[in-house]
Coordinates of C-alpha atoms in Angstrom, one line a residue:
M1426 CA -15.5 15.4 -14.1
N1427 CA -14.6 17.0 -17.4
N1428 CA -13.7 15.5 -20.8
T1429 CA -10.8 17.8 -21.9
F1430 CA -7.5 16.0 -21.3
E1431 CA -3.9 16.5 -21.8
Q1432 CA -1.7 13.8 -20.4
D1433 CA 0.5 15.1 -17.5
N1434 CA 3.2 12.4 -17.2
T1435 CA 4.7 13.8 -14.1
I1436 CA 1.4 13.4 -12.1
H1437 CA 0.6 10.3 -14.0
F1438 CA 4.0 8.6 -13.1
I1439 CA 3.9 9.2 -9.4
F1440 CA 0.2 8.5 -9.1
E1441 CA 0.6 5.1 -10.9
K1442 CA 3.4 4.1 -8.5
N1443 CA 1.1 4.9 -5.6
F1444 CA -1.9 3.2 -7.1
D1445 CA 0.0 0.0 -7.8
Q1446 CA 1.3 -0.2 -4.3
R1447 CA -2.1 0.4 -2.7
T1448 CA -4.1 -2.0 -5.0
S1449 CA -1.7 -5.0 -5.3
D1450 CA -0.7 -3.8 -8.8
G1451 CA -4.3 -3.2 -9.8
Q1452 CA -5.6 -6.6 -8.7
D1453 CA -7.9 -5.0 -6.2
L1454 CA -9.9 -3.5 -9.1
F1455 CA -11.3 -7.0 -9.7
D1456 CA -11.8 -7.9 -6.0
I1457 CA -13.3 -5.0 -4.1
P1458 CA -15.8 -2.2 -4.9
F1459 CA -14.3 0.6 -7.0
K1460 CA -15.7 3.1 -4.5
Q1461 CA -13.2 1.8 -2.0
I1462 CA -10.4 2.1 -4.4
L1463 CA -11.3 5.6 -5.3
E1464 CA -11.1 6.5 -1.6
K1465 CA -7.6 5.2 -1.1
T1466 CA -6.1 6.3 -4.4
I1467 CA -7.7 8.8 -6.8
N1468 CA -9.7 10.7 -4.1
D1469 CA -7.2 10.4 -1.3
P1470 CA -5.9 13.8 -0.1
N1471 CA -2.7 12.2 1.3
I1472 CA -1.8 10.9 -2.2
H1473 CA -2.5 14.3 -3.6
A1474 CA -0.2 15.9 -0.9
L1475 CA 2.6 13.4 -1.7
I1476 CA 2.4 14.2 -5.4
N1477 CA 2.4 17.9 -4.6
K1478 CA 5.4 17.6 -2.3
M1479 CA 7.3 15.6 -5.0
T1480 CA 6.5 17.7 -8.0
Y1481 CA 5.3 21.1 -6.8
R1482 CA 2.2 20.7 -9.0
P1483 CA -0.7 22.7 -7.4
L1484 CA -3.1 20.5 -5.5
S1485 CA -6.0 21.8 -7.7
A1486 CA -4.1 20.6 -10.8
I1487 CA -3.6 17.2 -9.3
T1488 CA -7.2 16.7 -8.2
D1489 CA -8.5 18.0 -11.5
Y1490 CA -6.2 15.6 -13.4
L1491 CA -7.0 12.5 -11.4
S1492 CA -10.8 13.1 -11.6
N1493 CA -10.8 13.7 -15.3
I1494 CA -13.0 11.2 -17.0
A1495 CA -10.7 10.8 -20.0
F1496 CA -7.8 10.1 -17.6
L1497 CA -9.9 7.5 -15.7
N1498 CA -10.9 5.8 -18.9
K1499 CA -7.4 5.5 -20.2
F1500 CA -5.8 4.6 -16.9
L1501 CA -8.4 2.0 -16.0
F1502 CA -8.2 0.4 -19.5
K1503 CA -4.5 0.0 -19.0
K1504 CA -5.1 -1.9 -15.7
L1505 CA -8.3 -3.9 -16.7
K1506 CA -7.4 -4.6 -20.4
K1507 CA -11.1 -4.6 -21.4
K1508 CA -13.3 -1.6 -22.1
I1509 CA -16.5 -3.1 -20.8
Y1510 CA -14.8 -3.6 -17.4
V1511 CA -13.9 0.1 -17.3
Q1512 CA -17.5 1.2 -18.0
I1513 CA -18.8 -1.1 -15.3
L1514 CA -16.5 0.5 -12.7
L1515 CA -17.4 4.0 -13.9
N1516 CA -21.1 3.1 -13.7
N1517 CA -21.7 4.2 -17.3
Q1518 CA -24.4 1.8 -18.6
D1519 CA -25.0 3.7 -21.8
E1520 CA -21.4 3.4 -22.9
F1521 CA -21.3 -0.2 -21.7
A1522 CA -24.3 -0.9 -24.0
K1523 CA -22.6 0.7 -26.9
L1524 CA -19.5 -1.5 -26.4
I1525 CA -21.7 -4.7 -26.3
A1526 CA -23.4 -3.6 -29.4
S1527 CA -20.0 -3.1 -31.1
G1528 CA -19.2 -6.8 -30.7
R1529 CA -17.8 -7.1 -27.1
E1530 CA -19.2 -10.0 -25.2
M1531 CA -20.2 -10.4 -21.6
D1532 CA -18.1 -12.8 -19.5
K1533 CA -17.8 -14.0 -16.0
T1534 CA -15.4 -11.2 -15.0
A1535 CA -17.7 -8.5 -16.2
L1536 CA -20.6 -10.1 -14.3
R1537 CA -18.5 -10.3 -11.2
L1538 CA -17.5 -6.6 -11.5
M1539 CA -21.2 -5.7 -11.9
I1540 CA -22.1 -7.6 -8.7
I1541 CA -19.2 -6.4 -6.6
N1542 CA -19.9 -2.8 -7.6
G1543 CA -23.7 -3.0 -7.3
R1544 CA -24.5 -2.5 -11.0
Y1545 CA -27.9 -4.1 -11.2
W1546 CA -28.0 -4.3 -15.0
H1547 CA -29.9 -7.6 -14.9
E1548 CA -30.4 -7.7 -18.6
Y1549 CA -26.7 -8.7 -18.8
F1550 CA -27.0 -11.4 -16.1
L1551 CA -26.9 -14.2 -18.7
Q1552 CA -28.0 -17.7 -17.5
D1553 CA -24.8 -19.4 -18.6
L1554 CA -22.7 -16.9 -16.6
C1555 CA -24.7 -17.1 -13.4
S1556 CA -23.0 -19.7 -11.3
N1557 CA -23.0 -19.9 -7.5
D1558 CA -19.8 -17.9 -7.5
M1559 CA -21.9 -14.9 -8.5
L1560 CA -24.4 -15.5 -5.7
M1561 CA -21.4 -15.6 -3.3
Y1562 CA -20.2 -12.2 -4.5
A1563 CA -23.7 -10.7 -4.1
A1564 CA -23.7 -12.1 -0.5
E1565 CA -20.2 -10.9 0.4
F1566 CA -20.8 -7.4 -0.8
A1567 CA -24.3 -7.1 0.6
K1568 CA -26.1 -6.5 -2.7
D1569 CA -29.5 -7.6 -1.7
D1570 CA -31.3 -6.9 -5.0
I1571 CA -28.8 -8.8 -7.0
Y1572 CA -28.7 -11.7 -4.5
F1573 CA -32.4 -12.3 -4.6
Y1574 CA -32.6 -11.8 -8.4
L1575 CA -29.9 -14.5 -8.8
K1576 CA -31.6 -16.8 -6.3
N1577 CA -35.1 -16.4 -7.6
Q1578 CA -34.7 -15.7 -11.3
R1579 CA -31.5 -17.7 -12.0
N1580 CA -32.3 -20.5 -9.6
L1581 CA -29.1 -20.3 -7.7
V1582 CA -28.9 -22.1 -4.3
P1583 CA -26.9 -20.8 -1.3
N1584 CA -24.4 -23.1 0.4
D1585 CA -22.0 -23.0 3.4
Q1586 CA -19.5 -20.9 1.6
I1587 CA -22.1 -18.4 0.5
F1588 CA -23.4 -18.2 4.1
Y1589 CA -19.8 -17.4 5.3
R1590 CA -19.5 -14.6 2.7
A1591 CA -22.9 -13.3 3.7
V1592 CA -21.8 -12.9 7.2
V1593 CA -18.7 -11.0 6.0
G1594 CA -21.1 -8.7 4.0
G1595 CA -23.4 -8.2 6.9
S1596 CA -26.7 -8.0 5.1
M1597 CA -29.4 -9.2 7.5
P1598 CA -32.0 -10.0 4.8
I1599 CA -29.4 -12.2 3.0
I1600 CA -28.2 -13.8 6.3
K1601 CA -31.8 -14.6 7.4
D1602 CA -32.6 -16.0 4.1
I1603 CA -29.6 -18.4 4.1
S1604 CA -30.0 -19.4 7.7
E1605 CA -33.4 -20.8 7.0
T1606 CA -31.8 -23.7 5.1
I1607 CA -28.1 -23.7 6.1
S1608 CA -26.9 -24.5 9.6
I1609 CA -24.5 -22.3 11.5
S1610 CA -20.9 -23.6 11.7
D1611 CA -18.1 -22.6 14.1
K1612 CA -16.3 -20.8 11.2
I1613 CA -19.4 -18.8 10.4
L1614 CA -20.0 -17.8 14.0
E1615 CA -16.3 -16.8 14.5
T1616 CA -16.5 -14.8 11.2
A1617 CA -19.5 -12.9 12.6
F1618 CA -17.6 -12.0 15.7
Q1619 CA -14.6 -10.8 13.6
T1620 CA -16.9 -8.4 11.7
N1621 CA -18.0 -6.7 15.0
N1622 CA -21.5 -6.3 13.5
S1623 CA -23.6 -6.5 16.6
E1624 CA -26.9 -7.2 14.9
V1625 CA -25.4 -10.1 12.9
I1626 CA -23.7 -11.5 16.0
I1627 CA -26.7 -11.4 18.2
H1628 CA -28.9 -13.0 15.5
L1629 CA -26.5 -15.9 14.9
V1630 CA -25.8 -16.5 18.6
N1631 CA -29.5 -16.7 19.3
D1632 CA -29.9 -19.1 16.3
A1633 CA -27.0 -21.2 17.6
L1634 CA -28.5 -21.4 21.1
T1635 CA -32.0 -22.1 19.8
N1636 CA -30.5 -25.1 17.9
E1637 CA -28.5 -26.1 20.9
L1638 CA -25.2 -25.5 19.1
R1639 CA -22.0 -24.8 21.1
V1640 CA -20.8 -21.2 21.2
S1641 CA -17.0 -21.1 21.7
Q1642 CA -15.9 -19.3 24.9
N1643 CA -13.0 -17.8 22.9
L1644 CA -15.3 -15.7 20.8
I1645 CA -15.7 -13.2 23.6
S1646 CA -12.2 -11.8 22.8
Y1647 CA -13.5 -10.2 19.6
P1648 CA -16.0 -7.7 21.2
I1649 CA -13.4 -6.9 23.8
I1650 CA -10.6 -6.1 21.3
N1651 CA -13.1 -4.1 19.3
G1652 CA -14.1 -2.1 22.3
N1653 CA -17.7 -3.1 21.8
I1654 CA -18.9 -3.0 25.4
D1655 CA -22.6 -2.8 24.5
L1656 CA -22.3 -6.0 22.6
L1657 CA -20.5 -7.5 25.5
H1658 CA -23.4 -6.7 27.8
E1659 CA -25.9 -8.2 25.3
L1660 CA -23.9 -11.4 25.1
D1661 CA -23.6 -11.7 28.9
K1662 CA -27.5 -11.7 29.0
L1663 CA -27.6 -14.6 26.5
M1664 CA -25.0 -16.9 27.9
T1665 CA -22.3 -17.3 30.5
F1666 CA -18.8 -16.6 29.3
N1667 CA -15.7 -17.7 31.3
Y1668 CA -13.5 -14.7 31.5
H1669 CA -9.8 -15.4 31.9
T1670 CA -6.9 -13.1 32.6
E1671 CA -5.4 -13.1 29.1
L1672 CA -8.6 -11.3 27.9
Y1673 CA -7.0 -8.3 29.6
F1674 CA -4.6 -8.1 26.7
S1675 CA -7.5 -7.9 24.3
A1676 CA -8.9 -5.1 26.4
L1677 CA -5.6 -3.2 26.2
L1678 CA -5.6 -3.6 22.4
S1679 CA -9.0 -2.0 22.2
G1680 CA -7.5 1.3 23.4
S1681 CA -10.7 1.9 25.5
M1682 CA -10.2 2.6 29.2
K1683 CA -13.8 1.7 29.7
M1684 CA -13.2 -1.7 28.3
V1685 CA -9.9 -2.1 30.3
M1686 CA -11.7 -1.3 33.6
Y1687 CA -14.6 -3.6 32.7
I1688 CA -12.4 -6.6 32.2
E1689 CA -10.2 -5.6 35.2
G1690 CA -13.3 -5.7 37.3
K1691 CA -13.8 -9.3 36.5
F1692 CA -10.7 -10.3 38.5
H1693 CA -9.3 -9.6 41.9
N1694 CA -5.7 -8.6 42.1
I1695 CA -5.0 -9.1 38.4
H1696 CA -2.0 -6.9 38.7
E1697 CA -0.6 -8.5 41.8
N1698 CA 3.1 -9.5 41.4
Y1699 CA 2.7 -8.6 37.7
V1700 CA 1.3 -12.0 36.9
L1701 CA 0.4 -10.9 33.4
D1702 CA 4.1 -10.5 32.6
T1703 CA 5.2 -13.8 34.1
T1704 CA 6.9 -16.4 31.8
K1705 CA 4.6 -18.5 29.7
S1706 CA 6.6 -20.9 27.6
K1707 CA 3.9 -21.2 24.9
R1708 CA 3.9 -17.4 24.4
E1709 CA 7.6 -17.3 23.8
K1710 CA 7.7 -20.4 21.6
G1711 CA 9.1 -19.7 18.2
F1712 CA 11.0 -16.5 19.2
S1713 CA 14.7 -16.4 18.8
S1714 CA 16.6 -16.2 22.1
I1715 CA 17.7 -12.7 21.2
L1716 CA 14.2 -11.4 20.6
S1717 CA 13.0 -13.1 23.8
D1718 CA 15.8 -11.5 25.8
E1719 CA 14.8 -8.1 24.5
M1720 CA 11.3 -8.5 26.0
V1721 CA 12.7 -9.1 29.5
Y1722 CA 12.7 -6.5 32.4
T1723 CA 13.7 -7.0 36.0
K1724 CA 11.7 -5.9 39.0
N1725 CA 12.3 -6.7 42.6
G1726 CA 15.0 -9.3 41.6
N1727 CA 12.6 -11.2 39.3
N1728 CA 12.5 -11.4 35.5
Y1729 CA 9.3 -10.6 33.6
F1730 CA 8.3 -10.4 29.9
S1731 CA 7.0 -7.0 28.9
H1732 CA 3.7 -8.2 27.4
T1733 CA 1.4 -5.9 29.2
L1734 CA 3.0 -2.6 28.1
N1735 CA 3.5 -4.0 24.6
Y1736 CA -0.2 -4.6 24.2
A1737 CA -0.9 -1.1 25.6
I1738 CA 1.5 0.5 23.1
Q1739 CA -0.2 -1.4 20.2
S1740 CA -3.5 0.2 21.2
K1741 CA -2.0 3.6 20.3
S1742 CA -3.9 5.1 23.3
L1743 CA -1.7 7.4 25.4
T1744 CA -4.3 7.1 28.2
V1745 CA -4.0 3.3 28.3
I1746 CA -0.2 3.4 28.0
R1747 CA 0.1 5.9 30.9
Y1748 CA -2.3 3.8 33.0
I1749 CA -0.2 0.6 32.6
I1750 CA 3.0 2.5 33.4
S1751 CA 1.3 3.9 36.5
L1752 CA 0.7 0.4 37.7
G1753 CA 4.4 -0.3 37.7
Y1754 CA 4.7 -2.6 34.8
G1755 CA 8.3 -2.6 33.4
V1756 CA 9.6 -1.6 30.0
S1757 CA 12.0 -3.3 27.6
S1758 CA 13.8 -2.5 24.4
S1759 CA 11.1 -4.5 22.6
N1760 CA 8.6 -2.0 23.8
V1761 CA 10.6 0.8 22.3
I1762 CA 10.5 -0.9 18.9
T1763 CA 6.7 -1.3 19.2
A1764 CA 6.4 2.4 20.1
I1765 CA 8.5 3.4 17.0
K1766 CA 6.3 1.3 14.8
T1767 CA 3.2 3.3 15.9
G1768 CA 4.7 6.4 14.2
D1769 CA 3.4 8.4 17.1
V1770 CA 6.0 10.8 18.5
E1771 CA 4.2 11.3 21.8
I1772 CA 4.1 7.5 22.4
V1773 CA 7.8 7.2 21.5
W1774 CA 8.7 10.1 23.8
L1775 CA 6.7 8.5 26.7
I1776 CA 8.2 5.0 26.2
V1777 CA 11.8 6.2 25.6
E1778 CA 11.7 8.4 28.7
Y1779 CA 10.4 5.5 30.7
Y1780 CA 13.0 3.1 29.2
G1781 CA 15.7 5.6 30.4
K1782 CA 18.6 4.1 28.4
K1783 CA 20.2 5.3 25.2
L1784 CA 19.1 3.2 22.2
E1785 CA 21.6 1.0 20.5
K1786 CA 22.6 1.6 16.9
Y1787 CA 20.4 -1.2 15.5
F1788 CA 17.3 0.9 16.3
V1789 CA 18.1 3.2 13.4
Y1790 CA 17.3 0.4 10.9
Y1791 CA 13.6 0.9 11.7
F1792 CA 13.9 4.2 9.8
S1793 CA 15.5 2.7 6.7
M1794 CA 14.0 2.4 3.2
N1795 CA 13.1 -1.2 4.0
S1796 CA 11.0 -0.2 7.0
Y1797 CA 7.5 1.1 6.1
I1798 CA 6.5 3.1 9.2
H1799 CA 4.1 6.0 8.9
N1800 CA 5.6 9.3 10.1
K1801 CA 9.0 7.7 10.7
F1802 CA 11.0 10.8 10.0
A1803 CA 9.3 12.8 12.7
V1804 CA 10.0 10.0 15.1
A1805 CA 13.6 9.8 14.0
K1806 CA 13.9 13.6 14.4
F1807 CA 12.8 13.4 17.9
L1808 CA 15.2 10.6 18.8
L1809 CA 18.2 12.3 17.1
D1810 CA 17.5 15.8 18.3
N1811 CA 17.2 14.6 21.9
D1812 CA 20.3 12.3 21.6
H1813 CA 18.3 9.2 22.4
I1814 CA 20.0 6.9 19.9
D1815 CA 23.7 6.1 19.6
L1816 CA 24.9 6.1 16.0
S1817 CA 28.6 5.9 16.7
V1818 CA 30.4 3.0 15.1
K1819 CA 31.9 0.7 17.7
K1820 CA 33.4 -2.7 17.7
M1821 CA 30.7 -5.2 18.5
N1822 CA 30.9 -8.5 20.3
I1823 CA 29.2 -11.6 19.1
T1824 CA 26.0 -10.9 20.9
G1825 CA 25.8 -7.3 19.6
Y1826 CA 26.5 -8.5 16.0
R1827 CA 23.8 -11.2 16.3
R1828 CA 21.3 -8.6 17.7
E1829 CA 22.0 -6.2 14.9
T1830 CA 21.8 -8.9 12.2
T1831 CA 18.6 -10.3 13.6
H1832 CA 16.8 -6.9 13.5
L1833 CA 18.2 -6.1 10.1
N1834 CA 16.9 -9.4 8.7
L1835 CA 13.5 -8.8 10.4
I1836 CA 13.2 -5.5 8.6
T1837 CA 14.6 -6.4 5.2
Q1838 CA 13.3 -9.9 4.7
S1839 CA 9.9 -10.1 6.4
T1840 CA 6.7 -9.3 4.7
Q1841 CA 5.2 -6.1 6.2
L1842 CA 1.4 -6.0 6.5
M1843 CA 0.4 -2.6 5.0
T1844 CA -2.7 -0.8 6.1
D1845 CA -4.6 1.9 4.1
D1846 CA -3.5 4.6 6.5
N1847 CA 0.2 4.0 5.8
Y1848 CA 1.6 6.7 3.5
D1849 CA 5.3 6.0 4.0
S1850 CA 7.1 7.3 0.9
D1851 CA 9.6 4.5 0.9
Y1852 CA 6.7 2.0 0.5
L1853 CA 4.7 4.0 -2.0
L1854 CA 7.7 5.0 -4.2
K1855 CA 9.8 1.9 -3.7
Y1856 CA 13.0 3.8 -3.1
K1857 CA 14.9 0.7 -2.0
L1858 CA 15.0 -0.6 -5.6
F1859 CA 17.3 2.3 -6.5
F1860 CA 20.0 1.3 -4.0
P1861 CA 20.9 -2.4 -4.8
P1862 CA 24.1 -4.0 -3.8
F1863 CA 26.9 -4.1 -6.4
K1864 CA 28.2 -7.5 -7.5
G1865 CA 30.8 -8.6 -5.0
F1866 CA 29.8 -6.1 -2.3
N1867 CA 27.6 -6.3 0.7
L1868 CA 25.0 -3.5 1.0
N1869 CA 25.9 -1.0 3.7
H1870 CA 22.5 -0.5 5.3
L1871 CA 23.8 1.8 8.0
L1872 CA 25.3 4.1 5.5
L1873 CA 22.1 4.3 3.5
V1874 CA 19.8 5.0 6.5
K1875 CA 22.2 7.6 8.0
M1876 CA 22.4 9.5 4.7
R1877 CA 18.7 9.4 4.2
L1878 CA 18.0 10.7 7.7
Y1879 CA 20.6 13.4 7.6
L1880 CA 19.2 14.6 4.2
E1881 CA 15.6 14.5 5.3
L1882 CA 16.3 16.2 8.6
G1883 CA 18.7 18.9 7.3
R1884 CA 21.7 17.8 9.3
D1885 CA 24.5 19.2 7.1
Q1886 CA 27.4 18.7 9.5
E1887 CA 26.6 15.0 9.7
I1888 CA 26.4 14.8 5.9
Q1889 CA 29.8 16.5 5.7
N1890 CA 31.3 14.0 8.2
M1891 CA 30.0 11.1 6.1
M1892 CA 31.5 12.7 3.0
N1893 CA 34.9 13.0 4.7
Q1894 CA 35.1 9.2 5.4
K1895 CA 36.7 6.6 3.1
W1896 CA 34.2 4.4 1.3
N1897 CA 34.4 1.6 -1.3
V1898 CA 33.1 2.2 -4.8
M1899 CA 29.6 1.0 -4.1
E1900 CA 29.3 3.0 -0.9
S1901 CA 30.6 6.2 -2.7
Q1902 CA 28.0 5.8 -5.4
H1903 CA 25.2 5.3 -2.9
I1904 CA 26.2 8.5 -1.1
I1905 CA 26.1 10.4 -4.4
D1906 CA 22.8 8.8 -5.4
S1907 CA 21.3 9.5 -1.9
I1908 CA 22.2 13.2 -2.1
Y1909 CA 20.7 13.5 -5.6
M1910 CA 17.6 11.6 -4.9
F1911 CA 16.7 13.0 -1.4
G1912 CA 18.5 16.3 -1.3
D1913 CA 17.4 19.6 -2.8
L1914 CA 19.5 21.5 -5.4
N1915 CA 21.4 23.4 -2.6
K1916 CA 22.5 20.1 -1.0
I1917 CA 23.6 18.8 -4.4
K1918 CA 25.7 21.9 -5.1
K1919 CA 27.2 21.8 -1.6
F1920 CA 28.0 18.1 -1.2
S1921 CA 28.1 16.3 -4.6
A1922 CA 30.8 16.9 -7.2
F1923 CA 30.1 13.6 -8.9
V1924 CA 27.4 12.1 -11.2
P1925 CA 24.6 10.0 -9.9
S1926 CA 23.4 6.8 -11.5
A1927 CA 21.3 7.1 -14.7
K1928 CA 18.3 5.5 -13.0
I1929 CA 18.4 8.1 -10.2
I1930 CA 18.6 11.0 -12.8
M1931 CA 15.6 9.5 -14.6
E1932 CA 13.5 9.0 -11.5
T1933 CA 14.0 12.6 -10.4
L1934 CA 13.1 13.9 -13.9
C1935 CA 9.8 12.0 -13.4
Y1936 CA 9.3 14.1 -10.2
N1937 CA 9.7 17.3 -12.2
Q1938 CA 12.9 18.1 -10.4
I1939 CA 14.5 19.6 -13.5
G1940 CA 16.8 21.9 -11.7
K1941 CA 18.9 19.0 -10.6
F1942 CA 19.2 17.9 -14.3
C1943 CA 20.1 21.4 -15.4
F1944 CA 22.9 21.5 -12.8
L1945 CA 24.4 18.3 -14.2
L1946 CA 24.0 19.6 -17.8
Q1947 CA 25.7 22.8 -16.9
K1948 CA 28.7 21.0 -15.4
G1949 CA 28.9 18.8 -18.5
T1950 CA 29.2 15.7 -16.5
I1951 CA 26.4 13.5 -17.9
D1952 CA 27.1 13.3 -21.6
R1953 CA 27.8 9.6 -21.2
Y1954 CA 24.3 9.1 -19.7
L1955 CA 22.3 11.2 -22.2
E1956 CA 21.6 8.4 -24.6
N1957 CA 20.1 6.3 -21.8
I1958 CA 18.0 9.3 -20.6
Y1959 CA 16.6 10.3 -24.0
P1960 CA 13.7 7.8 -23.9
M1961 CA 12.6 9.1 -20.5
I1962 CA 12.7 12.7 -21.7
T1963 CA 10.6 11.8 -24.7
L1964 CA 8.1 9.9 -22.6
L1965 CA 7.7 12.8 -20.1
Q1966 CA 7.1 15.4 -22.7
N1967 CA 7.6 18.1 -20.1
P1968 CA 7.6 21.5 -21.8
I1969 CA 10.2 22.9 -19.4
L1970 CA 12.5 19.9 -19.9
N1971 CA 12.0 20.1 -23.7
G1972 CA 12.9 23.8 -23.5
V1973 CA 16.1 23.0 -21.7
M1974 CA 17.1 20.5 -24.3
N1975 CA 16.4 22.9 -27.1
K1976 CA 18.4 25.7 -25.4
K1977 CA 21.3 23.4 -25.1
N1978 CA 20.9 22.4 -28.8
I1979 CA 20.7 18.8 -27.8
V1980 CA 18.9 16.9 -30.6
M1981 CA 17.4 13.7 -29.5
P1982 CA 16.6 10.8 -31.8
C1983 CA 12.9 10.3 -32.5
D1984 CA 11.6 7.2 -30.7
L1985 CA 8.1 6.6 -31.9
K1986 CA 7.3 4.2 -29.0
F1987 CA 8.0 6.7 -26.3
W1988 CA 6.4 9.6 -28.1
V1989 CA 3.2 7.6 -28.4
L1990 CA 3.4 6.4 -24.8
S1991 CA 3.7 10.0 -23.7
G1992 CA 0.1 10.6 -24.8
N1993 CA 1.3 13.9 -26.4
Y1994 CA 2.2 12.8 -29.8
Q1995 CA 0.4 15.3 -32.1
N1996 CA 3.6 17.4 -32.6
I1997 CA 5.8 14.3 -33.1
P1998 CA 8.7 14.8 -35.5
T1999 CA 9.3 12.4 -38.4
C2000 CA 9.7 9.0 -36.8
A2001 CA 10.1 5.6 -38.3
V2002 CA 7.5 2.9 -37.6
D2003 CA 8.6 -0.7 -37.4
K2004 CA 7.7 -4.1 -36.0
D2005 CA 8.9 -3.0 -32.5
N2006 CA 6.7 0.0 -32.1
I2007 CA 3.7 -0.6 -34.3
R2008 CA 1.6 -1.9 -31.4
E2009 CA 2.1 1.2 -29.4
L2010 CA 1.0 3.2 -32.4
I2011 CA -2.1 1.2 -32.9
A2012 CA -2.9 1.4 -29.2
T2013 CA -3.5 5.1 -29.6
E2014 CA -6.7 4.3 -31.4
D2015 CA -6.3 7.6 -33.1
I2016 CA -7.2 6.7 -36.7
E2017 CA -6.2 10.0 -38.2
F2018 CA -2.8 9.9 -36.5
I2019 CA -2.2 6.3 -37.5
K2020 CA -3.0 7.1 -41.1
K2021 CA 0.0 9.3 -41.3
F2022 CA 2.2 6.2 -41.3
D2023 CA 2.6 3.7 -44.0
L2024 CA 1.8 0.4 -42.3
T2025 CA 1.2 -1.8 -45.4
E2026 CA 4.4 -3.8 -44.9
L2027 CA 3.9 -4.2 -41.2
V2028 CA 0.3 -5.1 -40.7
N2029 CA -0.4 -8.9 -40.8
E2030 CA -2.8 -11.4 -39.2
D2031 CA -0.7 -11.5 -36.1
V2032 CA -1.0 -7.7 -35.6
I2033 CA -4.7 -7.9 -36.3
N2034 CA -5.2 -10.7 -33.8
W2035 CA -3.2 -8.8 -31.2
A2036 CA -5.4 -5.7 -31.7
I2037 CA -8.5 -7.9 -31.2
E2038 CA -7.1 -9.5 -28.1
A2039 CA -6.1 -6.0 -26.8
D2040 CA -9.8 -4.9 -27.2
L2041 CA -8.9 -2.3 -29.9
L2042 CA -11.9 -3.4 -32.1
E2043 CA -12.6 0.1 -33.5
I2044 CA -9.2 0.1 -35.3
V2045 CA -9.4 -3.4 -36.6
P2046 CA -11.5 -2.6 -39.8
Y2047 CA -8.8 -0.2 -40.9
L2048 CA -6.0 -2.7 -40.2
K2049 CA -7.8 -5.3 -42.2
S2050 CA -8.2 -2.9 -45.1
L2051 CA -4.4 -2.7 -45.3
I2052 CA -4.0 -6.4 -46.2
I2053 CA -6.9 -7.0 -48.5

């Protein structure tokens, strides 16, 4: 890491969007080790690749910028709000000590961050801060040295909740210590099985059996679904489990043919008459009739629910999927949707070919801005290129309308569980926020998804066909905005003679797509938007963009707030400071720069108290000198 730093607001802007999405708006900084956050944000090559694709910044420039210690200090301070928290995450004990010496105080959040991140700076483990919560964090994150220090030197006593967290953490020394005084509960035992930590599981099962505690038969599903066949063999030596046929679904989810065959060997004729897919009322309970119907396939005159193939698809193992198909299990439209959600083109190809029918129009909604499926455009390309999906607009009956509405609601209204391996740009960049419905209009989801797909996949003829149709004012604007947001400059020149929304223009400027802006300037069609765009141009401080504005002799008003927020304010023109922007000025903590402005009429006790609350203590003496 280096210390030289010039803020690049293009990289900064896109990275922060990604960071916020992948860390629950920064809350994860307080809840999980910083090392894990680094892996899924700052050091993640997929994030680097996305920024590179959006901005054409070299990958080396992106990685150098994000690893810069000055950037990290500034970025983390914005998220954490306190400088001592930042130095804990960065593992800089010397700088932390200086901040404490300057008047900052330890608090429970700082201690929690130390424990979660394994900073064994025990001189700061003050007695009045050391509650059982801290022992719980040490147990959960397997910080043995901190756990035993808190227990032995700060006299903290483990309890049931700490035992549970210790099992999550998986530290055997901590687990053994707690189990000497705390009894195992059903919840603790189940948690152990969920972690798939064989050593912990065997230890606790032995402990439970020694103390004649009941071990639930249902726990056997966890090593099966995790494909941990060695653990399964060890457990079979310790006690007798009653295997039942539904455990076969867990075996399928494991994606391991070895596990599938092991469980299959426990039963005779498990596939006879496709008993696994026979109707089970409890399994269908809570599903709408439409979604239930979509799970049905017919074989030999009998109706079945396509559970078995569905579980196989969820495993994402082509070997397992092909095996289930070879056994003759049927396929339904529900299986096709599950395949699409995997984001695996080979799996989609296999299932669609087996399904053998053209997909109805509603399937296309699974490629919309509201659907966060990894690799979805590659899947969509396969389906469209091979004419597997029917996008023609036809008059629908009541059932068709209900089916389309049901799936659309599922996609747009349900909460989607995101995993760390999902890099869908619609999720990371929140594109759907740029295409809201207009007052008095219903959002045309089909229009939006078709335009997006045609632009992403380079299907110019389909785009032209869309342009030739008659649309209402909202739909027309969304077409223009889609072309400008997702198309390149050639597409814009070819298809769009109109002006996109101001927010779309500003967003693409943040992506360093200045050619699009120059095209609009040259046409002279965005004069009415320029006043709204000036703050963003100031904030970006992009040399190329500034050069364009100068060449066009466009003089922007000086907005001190946005100059300061840009981080590149040394060449700021004459700007007025007032009560609305003084806090941004003070937040620079650049005392020489701040002294260029006359603040005597603006600084008061409220401003000073704000600076203290904002952890800007180094600037406070100067501010106080202005009101003495």
